[in-house]
Coordinates of C-alpha atoms in Angstrom, one line a residue:
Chain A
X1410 CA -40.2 24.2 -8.8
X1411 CA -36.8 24.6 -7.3
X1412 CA -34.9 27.9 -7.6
X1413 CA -31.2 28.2 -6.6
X1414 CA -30.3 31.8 -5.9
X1415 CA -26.9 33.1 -5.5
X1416 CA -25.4 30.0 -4.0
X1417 CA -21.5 30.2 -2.7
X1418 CA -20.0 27.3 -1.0
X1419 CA -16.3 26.9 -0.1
X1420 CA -14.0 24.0 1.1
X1421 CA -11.4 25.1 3.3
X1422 CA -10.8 27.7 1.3
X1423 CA -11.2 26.6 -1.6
X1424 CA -14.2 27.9 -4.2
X1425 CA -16.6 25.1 -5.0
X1426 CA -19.4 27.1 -6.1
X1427 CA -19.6 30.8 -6.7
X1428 CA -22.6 32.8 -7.2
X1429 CA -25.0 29.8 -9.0
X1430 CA -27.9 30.4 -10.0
X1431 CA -30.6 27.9 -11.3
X1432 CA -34.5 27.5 -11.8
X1433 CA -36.0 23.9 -12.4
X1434 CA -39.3 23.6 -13.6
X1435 CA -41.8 20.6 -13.0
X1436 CA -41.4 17.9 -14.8
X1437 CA -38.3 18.9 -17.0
X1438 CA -35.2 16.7 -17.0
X1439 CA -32.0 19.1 -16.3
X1440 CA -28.8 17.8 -16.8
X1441 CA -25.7 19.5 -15.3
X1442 CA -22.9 18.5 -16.8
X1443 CA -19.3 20.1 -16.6
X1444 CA -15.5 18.9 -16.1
X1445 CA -14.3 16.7 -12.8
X1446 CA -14.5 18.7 -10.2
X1447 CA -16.2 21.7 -11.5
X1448 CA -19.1 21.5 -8.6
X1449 CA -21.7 19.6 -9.9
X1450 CA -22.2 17.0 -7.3
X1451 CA -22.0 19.7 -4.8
X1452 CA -24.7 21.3 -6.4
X1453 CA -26.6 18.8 -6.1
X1454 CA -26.0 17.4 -2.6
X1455 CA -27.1 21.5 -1.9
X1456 CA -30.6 20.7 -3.7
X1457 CA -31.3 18.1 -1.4
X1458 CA -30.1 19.8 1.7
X1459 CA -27.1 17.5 2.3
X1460 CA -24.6 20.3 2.1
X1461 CA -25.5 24.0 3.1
X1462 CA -24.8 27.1 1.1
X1463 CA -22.4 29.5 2.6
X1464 CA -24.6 32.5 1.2
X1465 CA -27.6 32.5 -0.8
X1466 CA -30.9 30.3 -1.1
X1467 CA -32.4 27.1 -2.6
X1468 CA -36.3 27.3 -2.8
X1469 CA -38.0 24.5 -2.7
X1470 CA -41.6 24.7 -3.7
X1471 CA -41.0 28.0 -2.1
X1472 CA -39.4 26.6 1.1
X1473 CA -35.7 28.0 1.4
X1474 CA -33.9 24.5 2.5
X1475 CA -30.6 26.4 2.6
X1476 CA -32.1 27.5 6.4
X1477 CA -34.1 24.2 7.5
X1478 CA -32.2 22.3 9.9
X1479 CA -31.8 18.4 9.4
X1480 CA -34.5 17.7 11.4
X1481 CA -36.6 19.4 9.3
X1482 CA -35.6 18.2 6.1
X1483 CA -36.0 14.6 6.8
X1484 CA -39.4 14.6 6.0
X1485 CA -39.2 17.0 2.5
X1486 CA -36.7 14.0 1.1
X1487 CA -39.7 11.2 1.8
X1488 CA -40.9 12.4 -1.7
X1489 CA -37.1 12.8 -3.3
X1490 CA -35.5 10.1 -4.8
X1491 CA -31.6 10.2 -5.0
X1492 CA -29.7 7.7 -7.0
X1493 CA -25.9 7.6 -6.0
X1494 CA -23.1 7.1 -8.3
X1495 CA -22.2 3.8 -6.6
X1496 CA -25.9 3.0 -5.4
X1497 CA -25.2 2.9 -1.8
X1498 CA -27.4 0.5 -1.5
X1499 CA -27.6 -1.7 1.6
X1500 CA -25.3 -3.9 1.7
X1501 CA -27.2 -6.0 5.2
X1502 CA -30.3 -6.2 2.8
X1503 CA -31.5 -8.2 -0.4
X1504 CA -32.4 -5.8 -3.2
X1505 CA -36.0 -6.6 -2.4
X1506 CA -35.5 -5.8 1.0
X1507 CA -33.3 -2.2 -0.1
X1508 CA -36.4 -1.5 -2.2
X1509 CA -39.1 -2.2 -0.2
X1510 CA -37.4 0.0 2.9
X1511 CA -38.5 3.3 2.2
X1512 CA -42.3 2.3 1.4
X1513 CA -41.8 0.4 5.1
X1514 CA -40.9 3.6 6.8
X1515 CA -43.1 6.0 5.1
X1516 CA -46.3 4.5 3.4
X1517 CA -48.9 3.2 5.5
X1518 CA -49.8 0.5 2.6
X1519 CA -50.3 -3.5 3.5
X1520 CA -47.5 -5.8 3.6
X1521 CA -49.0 -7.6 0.3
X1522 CA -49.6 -3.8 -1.0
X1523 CA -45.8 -3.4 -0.9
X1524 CA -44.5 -6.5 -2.1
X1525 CA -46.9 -6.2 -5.0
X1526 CA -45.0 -2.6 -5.7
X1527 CA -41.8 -3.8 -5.2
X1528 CA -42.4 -6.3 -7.8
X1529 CA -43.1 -3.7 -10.2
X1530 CA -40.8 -1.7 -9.7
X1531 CA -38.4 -4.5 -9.8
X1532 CA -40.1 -5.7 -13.3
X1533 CA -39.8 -2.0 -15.0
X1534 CA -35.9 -1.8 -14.1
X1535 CA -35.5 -5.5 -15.3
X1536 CA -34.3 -6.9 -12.1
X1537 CA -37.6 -8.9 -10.8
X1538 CA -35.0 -12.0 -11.1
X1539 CA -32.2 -10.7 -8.7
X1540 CA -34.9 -9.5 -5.6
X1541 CA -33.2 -12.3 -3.4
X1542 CA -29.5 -11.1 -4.6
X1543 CA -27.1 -9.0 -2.2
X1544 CA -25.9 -5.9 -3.6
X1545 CA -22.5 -7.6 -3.4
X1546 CA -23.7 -10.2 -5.7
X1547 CA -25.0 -7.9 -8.5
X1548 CA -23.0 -6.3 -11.6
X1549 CA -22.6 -2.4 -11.3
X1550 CA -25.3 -2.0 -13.7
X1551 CA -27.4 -3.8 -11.5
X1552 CA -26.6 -2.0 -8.4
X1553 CA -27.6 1.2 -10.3
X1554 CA -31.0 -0.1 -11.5
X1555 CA -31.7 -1.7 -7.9
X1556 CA -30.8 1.7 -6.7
X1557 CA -32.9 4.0 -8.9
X1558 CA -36.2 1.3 -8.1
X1559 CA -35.0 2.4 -4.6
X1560 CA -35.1 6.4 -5.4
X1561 CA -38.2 6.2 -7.4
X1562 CA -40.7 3.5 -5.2
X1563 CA -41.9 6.2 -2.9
X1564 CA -43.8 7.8 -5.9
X1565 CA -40.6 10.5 -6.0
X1566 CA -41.7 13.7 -6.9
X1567 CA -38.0 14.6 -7.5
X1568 CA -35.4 12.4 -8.7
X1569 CA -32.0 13.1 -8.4
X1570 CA -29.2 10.7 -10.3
X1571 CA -25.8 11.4 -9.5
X1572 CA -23.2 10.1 -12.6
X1573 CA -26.2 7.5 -12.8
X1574 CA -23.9 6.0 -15.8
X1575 CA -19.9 5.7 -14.6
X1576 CA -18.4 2.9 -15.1
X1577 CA -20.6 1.4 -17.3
X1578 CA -20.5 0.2 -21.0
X1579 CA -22.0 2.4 -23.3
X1580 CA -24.7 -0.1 -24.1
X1581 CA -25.9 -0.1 -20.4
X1582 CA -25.4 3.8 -20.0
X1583 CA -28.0 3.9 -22.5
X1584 CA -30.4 1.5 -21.0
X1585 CA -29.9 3.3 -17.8
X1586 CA -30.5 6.8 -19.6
X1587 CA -33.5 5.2 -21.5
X1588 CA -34.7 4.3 -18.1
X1589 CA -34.7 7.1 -16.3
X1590 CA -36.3 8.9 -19.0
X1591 CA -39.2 6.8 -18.9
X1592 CA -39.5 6.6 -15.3
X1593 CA -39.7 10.7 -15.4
X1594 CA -42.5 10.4 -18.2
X1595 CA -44.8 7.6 -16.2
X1596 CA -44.1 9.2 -13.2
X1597 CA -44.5 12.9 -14.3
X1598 CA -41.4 13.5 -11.9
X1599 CA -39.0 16.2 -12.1
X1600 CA -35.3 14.8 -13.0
X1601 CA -32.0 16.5 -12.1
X1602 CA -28.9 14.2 -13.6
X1603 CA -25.1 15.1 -13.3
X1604 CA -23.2 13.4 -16.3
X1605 CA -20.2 13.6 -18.1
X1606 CA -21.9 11.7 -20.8
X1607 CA -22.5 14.6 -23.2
X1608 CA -24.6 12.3 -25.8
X1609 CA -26.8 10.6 -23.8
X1610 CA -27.4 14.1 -21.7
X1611 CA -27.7 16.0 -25.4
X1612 CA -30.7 12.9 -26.2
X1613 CA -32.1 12.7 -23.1
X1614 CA -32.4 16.2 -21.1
X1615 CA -35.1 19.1 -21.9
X1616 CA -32.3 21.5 -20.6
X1617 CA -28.7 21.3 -19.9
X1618 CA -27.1 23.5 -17.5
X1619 CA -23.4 23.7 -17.8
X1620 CA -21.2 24.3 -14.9
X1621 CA -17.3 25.4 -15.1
X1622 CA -15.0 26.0 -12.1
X1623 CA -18.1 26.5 -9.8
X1624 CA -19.8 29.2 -12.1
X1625 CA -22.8 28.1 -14.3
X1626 CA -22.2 29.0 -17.5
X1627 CA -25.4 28.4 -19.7
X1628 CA -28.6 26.9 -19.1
X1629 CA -30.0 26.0 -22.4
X1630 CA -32.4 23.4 -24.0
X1631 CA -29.8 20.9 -26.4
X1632 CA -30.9 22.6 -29.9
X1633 CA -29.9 26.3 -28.2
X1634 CA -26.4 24.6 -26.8
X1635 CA -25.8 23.4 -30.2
X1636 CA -26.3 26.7 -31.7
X1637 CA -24.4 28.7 -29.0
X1638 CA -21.8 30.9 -29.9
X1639 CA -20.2 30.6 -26.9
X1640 CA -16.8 29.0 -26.9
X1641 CA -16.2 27.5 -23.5
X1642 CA -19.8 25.8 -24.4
X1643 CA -19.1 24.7 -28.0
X1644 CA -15.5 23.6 -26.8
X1645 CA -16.9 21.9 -23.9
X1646 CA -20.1 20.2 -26.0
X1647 CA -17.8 19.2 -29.1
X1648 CA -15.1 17.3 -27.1
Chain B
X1060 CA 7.3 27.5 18.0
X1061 CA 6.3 25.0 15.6
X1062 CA 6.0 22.5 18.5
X1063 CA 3.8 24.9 20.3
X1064 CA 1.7 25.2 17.4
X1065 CA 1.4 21.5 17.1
X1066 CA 0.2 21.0 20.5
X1067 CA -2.2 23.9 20.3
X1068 CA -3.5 22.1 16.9
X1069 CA -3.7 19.0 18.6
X1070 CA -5.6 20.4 21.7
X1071 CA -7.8 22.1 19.4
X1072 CA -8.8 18.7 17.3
X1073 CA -9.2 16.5 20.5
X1074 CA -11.7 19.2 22.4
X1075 CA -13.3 19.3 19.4
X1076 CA -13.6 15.2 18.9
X1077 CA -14.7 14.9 22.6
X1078 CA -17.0 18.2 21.8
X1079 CA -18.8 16.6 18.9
X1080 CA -18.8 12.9 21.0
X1081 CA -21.0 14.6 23.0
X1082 CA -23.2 16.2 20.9
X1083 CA -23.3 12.6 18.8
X1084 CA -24.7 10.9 22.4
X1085 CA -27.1 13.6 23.1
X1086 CA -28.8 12.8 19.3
X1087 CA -28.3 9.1 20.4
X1088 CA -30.1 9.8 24.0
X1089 CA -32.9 11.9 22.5
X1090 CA -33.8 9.2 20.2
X1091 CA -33.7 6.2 23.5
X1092 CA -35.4 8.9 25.6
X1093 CA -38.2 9.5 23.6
X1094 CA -38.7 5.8 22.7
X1095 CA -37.8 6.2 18.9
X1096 CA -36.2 2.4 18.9
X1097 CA -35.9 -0.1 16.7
X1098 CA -36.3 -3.2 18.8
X1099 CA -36.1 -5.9 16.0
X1100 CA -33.2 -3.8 14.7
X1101 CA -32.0 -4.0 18.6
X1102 CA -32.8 -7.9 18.9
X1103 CA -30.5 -8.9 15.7
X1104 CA -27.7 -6.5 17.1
X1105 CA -27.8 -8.3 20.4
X1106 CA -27.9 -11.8 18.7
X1107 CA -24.9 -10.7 16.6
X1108 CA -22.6 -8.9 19.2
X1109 CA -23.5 -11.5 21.9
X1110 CA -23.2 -15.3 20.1
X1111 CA -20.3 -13.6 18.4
X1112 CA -18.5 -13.0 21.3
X1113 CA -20.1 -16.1 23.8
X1114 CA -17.1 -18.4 22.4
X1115 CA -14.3 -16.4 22.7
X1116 CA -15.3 -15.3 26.3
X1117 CA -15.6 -18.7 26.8
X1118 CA -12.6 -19.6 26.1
X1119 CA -10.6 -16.9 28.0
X1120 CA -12.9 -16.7 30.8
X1121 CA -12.2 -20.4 31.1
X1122 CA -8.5 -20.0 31.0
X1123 CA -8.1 -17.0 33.4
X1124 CA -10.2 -18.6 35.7
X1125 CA -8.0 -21.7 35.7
X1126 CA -4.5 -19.8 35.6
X1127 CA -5.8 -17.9 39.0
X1128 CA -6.9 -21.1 40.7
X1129 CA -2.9 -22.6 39.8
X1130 CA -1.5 -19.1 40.7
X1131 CA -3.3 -19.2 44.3
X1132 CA -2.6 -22.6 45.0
X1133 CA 0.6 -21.8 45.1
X1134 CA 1.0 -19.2 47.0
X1135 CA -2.0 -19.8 49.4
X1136 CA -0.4 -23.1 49.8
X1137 CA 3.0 -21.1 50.9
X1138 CA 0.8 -20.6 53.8
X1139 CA -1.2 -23.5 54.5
X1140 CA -4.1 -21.4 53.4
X1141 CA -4.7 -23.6 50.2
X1142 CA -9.0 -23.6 51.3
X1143 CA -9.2 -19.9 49.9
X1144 CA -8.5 -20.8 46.1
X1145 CA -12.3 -21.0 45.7
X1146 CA -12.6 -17.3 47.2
X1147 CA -9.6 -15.8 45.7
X1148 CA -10.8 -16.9 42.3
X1149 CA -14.4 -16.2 42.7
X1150 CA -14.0 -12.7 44.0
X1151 CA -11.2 -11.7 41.7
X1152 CA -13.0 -12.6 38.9
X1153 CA -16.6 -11.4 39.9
X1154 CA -15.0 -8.0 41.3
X1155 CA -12.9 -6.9 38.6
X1156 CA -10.9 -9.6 36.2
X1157 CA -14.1 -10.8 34.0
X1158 CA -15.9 -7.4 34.2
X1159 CA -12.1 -5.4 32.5
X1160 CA -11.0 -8.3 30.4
X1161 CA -14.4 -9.6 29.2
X1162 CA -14.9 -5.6 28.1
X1163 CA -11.5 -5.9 26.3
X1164 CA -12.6 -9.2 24.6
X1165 CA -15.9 -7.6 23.8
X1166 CA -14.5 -4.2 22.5
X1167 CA -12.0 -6.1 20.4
X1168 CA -15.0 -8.6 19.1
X1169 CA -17.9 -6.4 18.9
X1170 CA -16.7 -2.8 19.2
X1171 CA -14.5 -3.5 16.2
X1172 CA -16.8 -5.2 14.3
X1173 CA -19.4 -2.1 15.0
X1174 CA -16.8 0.5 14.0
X1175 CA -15.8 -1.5 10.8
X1176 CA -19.6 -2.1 9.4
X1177 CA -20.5 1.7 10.5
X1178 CA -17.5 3.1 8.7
X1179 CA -17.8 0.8 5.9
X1180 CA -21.5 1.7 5.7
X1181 CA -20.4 6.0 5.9
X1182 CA -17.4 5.7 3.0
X1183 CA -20.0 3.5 0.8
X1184 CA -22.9 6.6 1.5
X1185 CA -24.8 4.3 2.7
X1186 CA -25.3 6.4 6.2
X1187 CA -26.1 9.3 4.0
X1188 CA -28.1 7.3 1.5
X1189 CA -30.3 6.7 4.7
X1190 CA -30.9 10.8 5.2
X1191 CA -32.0 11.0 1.2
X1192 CA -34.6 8.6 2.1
X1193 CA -35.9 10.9 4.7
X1194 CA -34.4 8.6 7.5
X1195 CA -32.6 9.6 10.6
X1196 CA -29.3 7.2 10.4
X1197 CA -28.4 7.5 14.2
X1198 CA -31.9 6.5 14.6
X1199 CA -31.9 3.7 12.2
X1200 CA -28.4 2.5 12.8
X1201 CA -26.8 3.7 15.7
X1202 CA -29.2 3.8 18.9
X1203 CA -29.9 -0.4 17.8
X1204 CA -26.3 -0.9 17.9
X1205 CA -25.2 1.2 21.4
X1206 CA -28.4 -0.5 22.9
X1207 CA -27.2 -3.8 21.8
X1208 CA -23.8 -2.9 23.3
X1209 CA -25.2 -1.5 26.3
X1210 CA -27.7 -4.8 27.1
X1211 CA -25.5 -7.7 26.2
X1212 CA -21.9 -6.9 27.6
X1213 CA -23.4 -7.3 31.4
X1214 CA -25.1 -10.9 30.0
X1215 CA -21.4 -11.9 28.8
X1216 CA -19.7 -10.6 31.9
X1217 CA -21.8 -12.8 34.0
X1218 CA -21.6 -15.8 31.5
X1219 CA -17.6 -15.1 31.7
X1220 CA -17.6 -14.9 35.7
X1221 CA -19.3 -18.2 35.5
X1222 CA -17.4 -20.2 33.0
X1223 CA -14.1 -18.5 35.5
X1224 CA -15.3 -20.2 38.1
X1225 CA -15.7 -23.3 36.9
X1226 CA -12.1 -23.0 35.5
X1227 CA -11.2 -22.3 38.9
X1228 CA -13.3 -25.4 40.2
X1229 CA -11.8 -28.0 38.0
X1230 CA -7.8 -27.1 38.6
X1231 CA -9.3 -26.4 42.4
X1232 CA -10.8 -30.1 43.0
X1233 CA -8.3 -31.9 40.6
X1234 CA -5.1 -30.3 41.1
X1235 CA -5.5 -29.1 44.0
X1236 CA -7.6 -31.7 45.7
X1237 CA -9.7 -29.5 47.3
X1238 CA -13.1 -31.7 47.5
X1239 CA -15.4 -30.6 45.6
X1240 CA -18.5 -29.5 48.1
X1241 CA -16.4 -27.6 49.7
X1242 CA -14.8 -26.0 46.4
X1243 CA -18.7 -25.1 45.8
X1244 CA -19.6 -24.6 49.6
X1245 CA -17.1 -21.8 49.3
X1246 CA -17.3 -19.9 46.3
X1247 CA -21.0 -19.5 47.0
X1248 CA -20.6 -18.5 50.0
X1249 CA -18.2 -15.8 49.6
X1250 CA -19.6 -14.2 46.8
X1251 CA -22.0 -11.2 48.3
X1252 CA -25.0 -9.4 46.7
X1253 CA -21.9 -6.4 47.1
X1254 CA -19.3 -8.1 45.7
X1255 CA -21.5 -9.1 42.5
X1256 CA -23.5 -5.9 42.1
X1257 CA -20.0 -3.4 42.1
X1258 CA -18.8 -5.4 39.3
X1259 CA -22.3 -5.6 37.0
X1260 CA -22.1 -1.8 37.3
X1261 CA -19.3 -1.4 36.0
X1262 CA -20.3 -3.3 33.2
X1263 CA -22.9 -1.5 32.5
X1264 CA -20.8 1.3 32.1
X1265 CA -18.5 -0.2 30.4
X1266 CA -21.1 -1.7 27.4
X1267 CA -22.2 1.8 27.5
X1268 CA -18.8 3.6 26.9
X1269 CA -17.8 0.9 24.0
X1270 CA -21.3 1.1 22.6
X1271 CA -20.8 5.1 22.3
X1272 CA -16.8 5.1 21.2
X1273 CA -16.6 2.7 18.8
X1274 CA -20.8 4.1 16.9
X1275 CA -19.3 7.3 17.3
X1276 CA -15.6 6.1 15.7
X1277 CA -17.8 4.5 12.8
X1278 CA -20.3 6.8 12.1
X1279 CA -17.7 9.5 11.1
X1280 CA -15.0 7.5 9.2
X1281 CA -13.7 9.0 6.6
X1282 CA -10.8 7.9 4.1
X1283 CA -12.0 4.7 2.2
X1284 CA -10.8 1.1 3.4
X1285 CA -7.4 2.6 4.8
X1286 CA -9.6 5.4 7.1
X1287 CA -12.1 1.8 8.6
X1288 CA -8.8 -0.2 9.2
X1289 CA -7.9 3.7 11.1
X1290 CA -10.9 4.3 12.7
X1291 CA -11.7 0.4 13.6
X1292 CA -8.1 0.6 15.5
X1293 CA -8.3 4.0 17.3
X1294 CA -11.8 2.8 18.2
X1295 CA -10.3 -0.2 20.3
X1296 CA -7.4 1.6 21.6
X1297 CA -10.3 4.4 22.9
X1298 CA -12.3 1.8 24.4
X1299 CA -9.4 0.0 26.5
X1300 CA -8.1 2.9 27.1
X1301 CA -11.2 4.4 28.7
X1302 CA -12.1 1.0 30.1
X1303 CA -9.0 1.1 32.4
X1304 CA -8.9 4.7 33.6
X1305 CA -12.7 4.2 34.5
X1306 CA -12.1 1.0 35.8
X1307 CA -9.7 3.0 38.2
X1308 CA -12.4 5.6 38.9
X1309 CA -15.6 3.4 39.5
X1310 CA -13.3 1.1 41.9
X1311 CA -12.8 4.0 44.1
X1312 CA -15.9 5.2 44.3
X1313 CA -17.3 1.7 45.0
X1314 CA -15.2 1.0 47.6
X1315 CA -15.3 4.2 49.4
X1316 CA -19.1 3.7 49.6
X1317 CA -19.4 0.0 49.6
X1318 CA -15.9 -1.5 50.9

């Protein structure tokens, strides 16, 4: 489980996050969703350890990553998956090559072990045709699939998805939403999505947490957010 | 006042550039020190700084070397001294010329070409892409790189202070009509284990600082494709500039202990 407790984190000067809290059980799917710029990227660079906290702690599995230096962290992220709004995929490397890279630095299978794996992964994102294909040769909805069959190959125990689903049709946001779902059910992996896409995140996630101006607001499954009273969430949800 | 508080702003961000330099090398030399290196990763880095570079070294090398033997000829000739093109252009170029200009070749070639793919690789999250996946990215992608740098400039230098000398032999022995065994008789002779050794080192110095200015310029670009084509440029200007001051430096210490 991962526990955020009292989390502040500033920008010279400015107030990115103030006072979150947040508790993520196994296997949910959380969504965070809130306006541009209200912090929820930052919150989740924090959950992986890429940005520090200015006060408070993050708990993971009871570890507080808010005080383990990089160093550390390295080897908690082997089992993390993190899928980047753009990919950030290799751009030196074939897909197949981006997706085989973290099972060649951390597993200790066979080289036929991992191409067989690689294939599979490749087949249940629907890319086993583009393995050869540079990231600079693939649609943006490509790049996103080659890039989650990066985050989850290791066997992720956590996978995060930043704005998995910006600048793509809504047809493809779908797929990609349908996917990651999936992925979280064969896997039995926990999932932590930021989103502005309000349906999808209303079909898709167990619990929503909203987040406004740094300050989380409600942390709800998508039945209680529909029947909250509140009216920064029902203006916020109905839009 | 203002002016005063721009300097002191300034001073402030350049200690703390050189401050965090330093601290970047360290994480580079832990990594080297401790054997942590990629050497395929180091192989295609060398193959792609070095061939990229062999042609255009080539070609200058070729041309300085040439524009020193027509230079001499003249004045050496002034003084019926016309025999020493052979040493004037082998020991300027093994001394000093190749190893300064064939690190400004290779800094504009290579070092820019490091700094852009770094800096492209950091604004596309690729760099931090590489710590999500439980990788250390000045591990994976910088100690392969300032290696590389480090390894193949002296292999270029010497290639350059060849291909010099032969520019030097051809406008020697065809303008100059200086025969040829003699043209050969000479340069070999007045090239000393001295005269060739002060100028590797510097090379090796040289690969070293260019490696670590233009991986460090990279690695912490910021600003999109406006902030590379920044970086990329302050990265060469850095490296020439530090080339020639410790050019200056290594020259003078070299010669108070060697002559």
């Amino acid at each position: 489980m991962i526990s955020v407790r009292n989390i502040d984190k500033e920008f010279n000067d400015q107030k990115v996050l103030r006072s979150v809290n947040l508790d993520i059980h196994d296997g949910e799917i959380l969504v965070i969703v809130g306006a541009s710029g209200s912090g929820k990227t930052v919150l989740l660079q924090h959950l992986i350890g890429l940005l520090k906290p200015d006060r408070g702690s993050i708990l993971f599995d009871g570890t507080d990553i808010a005080r383990l230096p990089e160093k550390k962290l390295l080897p908690l992220r082997k089992n993390i998956g993190y899928l980047f709004q753009e990919g950030a995929l290799y751009d030196f490397m074939t897909v197949y090559d981006n997706v085989a890279f973290p099972l060649q630095e951390h597993s200790s299978l066979s080289e036929s072990a991992i191409n067989q794996k690689v294939k599979d992964v490749l087949r249940l994102v629907g890319l086993q045709a583009a393995e050869e294909k540079f990231p600079s040769q693939l649609s943006g909805g490509m790049k996103k699939r080659a890039a989650l069959a990066r985050a989850i190959i290791a066997d992720a125990k956590v996978l995060f998805c930043d704005e998995p689903t910006s600048g793509l049709d809504p047809l493809r946001s779908r797929d990609i939403w349908n996917l990651i779902r999936d992925i979280t059910r064969t896997l039995h992996c926990t999932t932590i999505i930021t989103s502005h896409d309000i349906d999808n995140a209303m079909r898709i996630a167990d619990r929503l947490a909203l987040i406004h101006e740094g300050r989380m607001i409600v942390v709800a499954s998508p039945q209680e957010i529909q029947e909250s009273k509140d009216p920064l969430v029902r203006q916020f949800f109905s839009e | 006042m203002s002016a005063w508080r721009s300097f002191f702003v300034y001073c402030r961000e350049v200690t703390y550039g050189a401050g965090n330099a330093v601290f970047f090398l360290g994480d580079v030399l832990k990594f080297i020190l401790t054997g942590k290196i990629r050497w395929w990763e180091v192989l295609t880095q060398i193959y792609q700084q070095g061939v990229g570079s062999v042609l255009i070294i080539a070609l200058t090398s070729l041309a300085t070397g040439a524009v020193l033997a027509l230079q001499g000829y003249v004045m050496l000739n002034r003084f019926g001294a016309k025999e020493y093109v052979a040493q004037l252009v082998a020991l300027s170029l093994v001394r000093e010329l190749s190893p300064v200009f064939g690190s400004f070749i290779f800094s504009g070639k290579a070092g820019a070409r490091l700094t852009a793919e770094l800096g492209t690789m950091n604004v596309n999250e690729q760099i931090v892409a590489t710590r999500t996946l439980g990788i250390d990215p000045i591990e994976f992608l910088v100690v392969p790189r300032m290696l590389a740098c480090f390894m193949v400039l002296p292999i270029l230098i010497v290639f350059s202070e060849t291909v010099g000398i032969i520019g030097g032999y051809f406008i020697g022995v065809l303008d100059a009509h200086i025969p040829s065994s003699f043209y050969i008789n000479q340069t070999l002779k007045c090239i000393s284990f001295v005269d060739f050794f002060s100028g590797f080192i510097k090379t090796l110095f040289f690969g070293f600082l260019i490696g670590w200015i233009c991986c460090y310029q990279g690695f912490f670009t910021r600003g999109g494709s406006i902030g590379v084509g920044n970086y990329t440029t302050k990265a060469v200007a850095l490296s020439y500039i530090l080339v020639v001051i410790s050019n200056t430096v290594l020259t003078k210490i070299i010669l108070t202990f060697w002559g």
